[in-house]
Amino acid sequence: MFAATTYSTIFFIIIMIVLSIIISFCLLRAILGPRFTDRLVAANMIGVKAIVFIAILTVFLEEGFLADVCLIYAMLSFLAVVIISRIVVLRERNEKSRNIIKIEIEDRSQEEAKKE
């Protein structure tokens, strides 16, 4: 399938080092990100880069089962991002509805104070 030569081995190692550096920068963005969306995108990027890393290992080591691991990891990464996004959206909706209720209560109390 793939004949490993000295040049291809060096090429794969360089690619893996570059991917590791990119993952480190994404991890830094996930930690320092000022907004939650920055952190979510960085976490998604880390997942994608890990999938690419596993795919490269699949070719380099000539192990077919790593392709299955890569696909499963892709599905889990996608589901994690969707679930976290959904949780954030629901939390924001709850906060907005709480704020609306507080405003309505304050308006009613002000109207009652004016009547008295």
CSV table of C-alpha atoms in Angstrom, one decimal:
chain,number,residue,atom,x,y,z
A,1,MET,CA,0.0,0.0,0.0
A,2,PHE,CA,2.5,2.6,1.1
A,3,ALA,CA,6.3,2.1,0.7
A,4,ALA,CA,8.0,4.0,3.5
A,5,THR,CA,11.2,5.7,2.5
A,6,THR,CA,13.4,8.0,4.5
A,7,TYR,CA,11.9,11.1,2.8
A,8,SER,CA,8.3,10.0,3.5
A,9,THR,CA,9.1,9.2,7.1
A,10,ILE,CA,10.7,12.7,7.6
A,11,PHE,CA,7.7,14.2,5.8
A,12,PHE,CA,5.2,12.5,8.1
A,13,ILE,CA,7.2,13.5,11.2
A,14,ILE,CA,7.3,17.1,10.1
A,15,ILE,CA,3.6,17.2,9.4
A,16,MET,CA,2.9,15.7,12.8
A,17,ILE,CA,5.1,18.2,14.6
A,18,VAL,CA,3.3,21.1,12.7
A,19,LEU,CA,-0.1,19.7,13.6
A,20,SER,CA,1.0,19.4,17.2
A,21,ILE,CA,2.0,23.1,17.2
A,22,ILE,CA,-1.3,24.1,15.6
A,23,ILE,CA,-3.2,22.1,18.3
A,24,SER,CA,-1.2,23.9,21.0
A,25,PHE,CA,-2.2,27.3,19.5
A,26,CYS,CA,-5.8,26.1,19.4
A,27,LEU,CA,-5.6,25.0,23.0
A,28,LEU,CA,-4.2,28.4,23.9
A,29,ARG,CA,-7.1,30.1,22.2
A,30,ALA,CA,-9.5,27.8,24.0
A,31,ILE,CA,-8.1,28.8,27.3
A,32,LEU,CA,-7.6,32.5,26.7
A,33,GLY,CA,-10.6,33.1,24.4
A,34,PRO,CA,-12.5,36.2,25.6
A,35,ARG,CA,-15.9,34.8,24.5
A,36,PHE,CA,-17.5,31.4,24.7
A,37,THR,CA,-17.8,31.2,20.9
A,38,ASP,CA,-14.0,31.5,20.6
A,39,ARG,CA,-13.5,28.7,23.0
A,40,LEU,CA,-16.1,26.5,21.2
A,41,VAL,CA,-14.5,27.1,17.8
A,42,ALA,CA,-11.0,26.4,19.3
A,43,ALA,CA,-12.3,23.1,20.8
A,44,ASN,CA,-13.8,22.2,17.4
A,45,MET,CA,-10.5,23.0,15.7
A,46,ILE,CA,-8.6,20.8,18.2
A,47,GLY,CA,-11.0,17.9,17.4
A,48,VAL,CA,-10.5,18.4,13.6
A,49,LYS,CA,-6.7,18.5,13.9
A,50,ALA,CA,-6.8,15.4,16.1
A,51,ILE,CA,-8.8,13.7,13.4
A,52,VAL,CA,-6.2,14.7,10.8
A,53,PHE,CA,-3.4,13.5,13.1
A,54,ILE,CA,-5.1,10.1,13.4
A,55,ALA,CA,-5.7,9.9,9.7
A,56,ILE,CA,-2.0,10.6,9.0
A,57,LEU,CA,-1.0,8.0,11.5
A,58,THR,CA,-3.3,5.5,9.7
A,59,VAL,CA,-1.3,6.0,6.5
A,60,PHE,CA,2.1,6.1,8.2
A,61,LEU,CA,1.6,3.0,10.3
A,62,GLU,CA,-0.5,1.2,7.7
A,63,GLU,CA,-3.1,0.2,10.4
A,64,GLY,CA,-6.6,0.1,9.1
A,65,PHE,CA,-8.3,0.2,12.4
A,66,LEU,CA,-7.1,3.7,13.0
A,67,ALA,CA,-9.4,4.9,10.2
A,68,ASP,CA,-12.3,3.5,12.3
A,69,VAL,CA,-11.0,5.3,15.3
A,70,CYS,CA,-10.8,8.5,13.2
A,71,LEU,CA,-14.4,8.2,12.1
A,72,ILE,CA,-15.7,7.5,15.6
A,73,TYR,CA,-13.7,10.5,17.0
A,74,ALA,CA,-15.2,12.7,14.2
A,75,MET,CA,-18.7,11.8,15.2
A,76,LEU,CA,-18.0,12.3,18.9
A,77,SER,CA,-16.4,15.7,18.3
A,78,PHE,CA,-19.3,16.8,16.1
A,79,LEU,CA,-21.9,15.7,18.8
A,80,ALA,CA,-19.9,17.4,21.5
A,81,VAL,CA,-19.9,20.7,19.7
A,82,VAL,CA,-23.7,20.5,18.9
A,83,ILE,CA,-24.6,19.6,22.5
A,84,ILE,CA,-22.5,22.3,24.0
A,85,SER,CA,-23.9,24.9,21.6
A,86,ARG,CA,-27.4,23.7,22.4
A,87,ILE,CA,-26.7,24.1,26.2
A,88,VAL,CA,-25.5,27.6,25.7
A,89,VAL,CA,-28.5,28.6,23.6
A,90,LEU,CA,-30.9,27.3,26.2
A,91,ARG,CA,-29.0,29.1,29.0
A,92,GLU,CA,-29.2,32.4,27.1
A,93,ARG,CA,-32.9,31.9,26.5
A,94,ASN,CA,-33.5,31.3,30.2
A,95,GLU,CA,-31.5,34.4,31.1
A,96,LYS,CA,-33.5,36.5,28.7
A,97,SER,CA,-36.8,35.2,29.9
A,98,ARG,CA,-35.7,35.9,33.5
A,99,ASN,CA,-34.8,39.5,32.6
A,100,ILE,CA,-38.1,40.0,30.9
A,101,ILE,CA,-40.0,38.7,34.0
A,102,LYS,CA,-37.9,41.0,36.2
A,103,ILE,CA,-38.7,44.0,34.1
A,104,GLU,CA,-42.4,43.2,34.1
A,105,ILE,CA,-42.4,42.8,37.9
A,106,GLU,CA,-40.6,46.2,38.3
A,107,ASP,CA,-43.1,47.9,36.0
A,108,ARG,CA,-46.0,46.5,37.9
A,109,SER,CA,-44.5,47.6,41.2
A,110,GLN,CA,-43.9,51.1,39.8
A,111,GLU,CA,-47.5,51.3,38.6
A,112,GLU,CA,-48.8,50.2,42.0
A,113,ALA,CA,-46.6,52.8,43.7
A,114,LYS,CA,-48.0,55.5,41.4
A,115,LYS,CA,-51.6,54.5,42.2
A,116,GLU,CA,-51.0,54.8,46.0
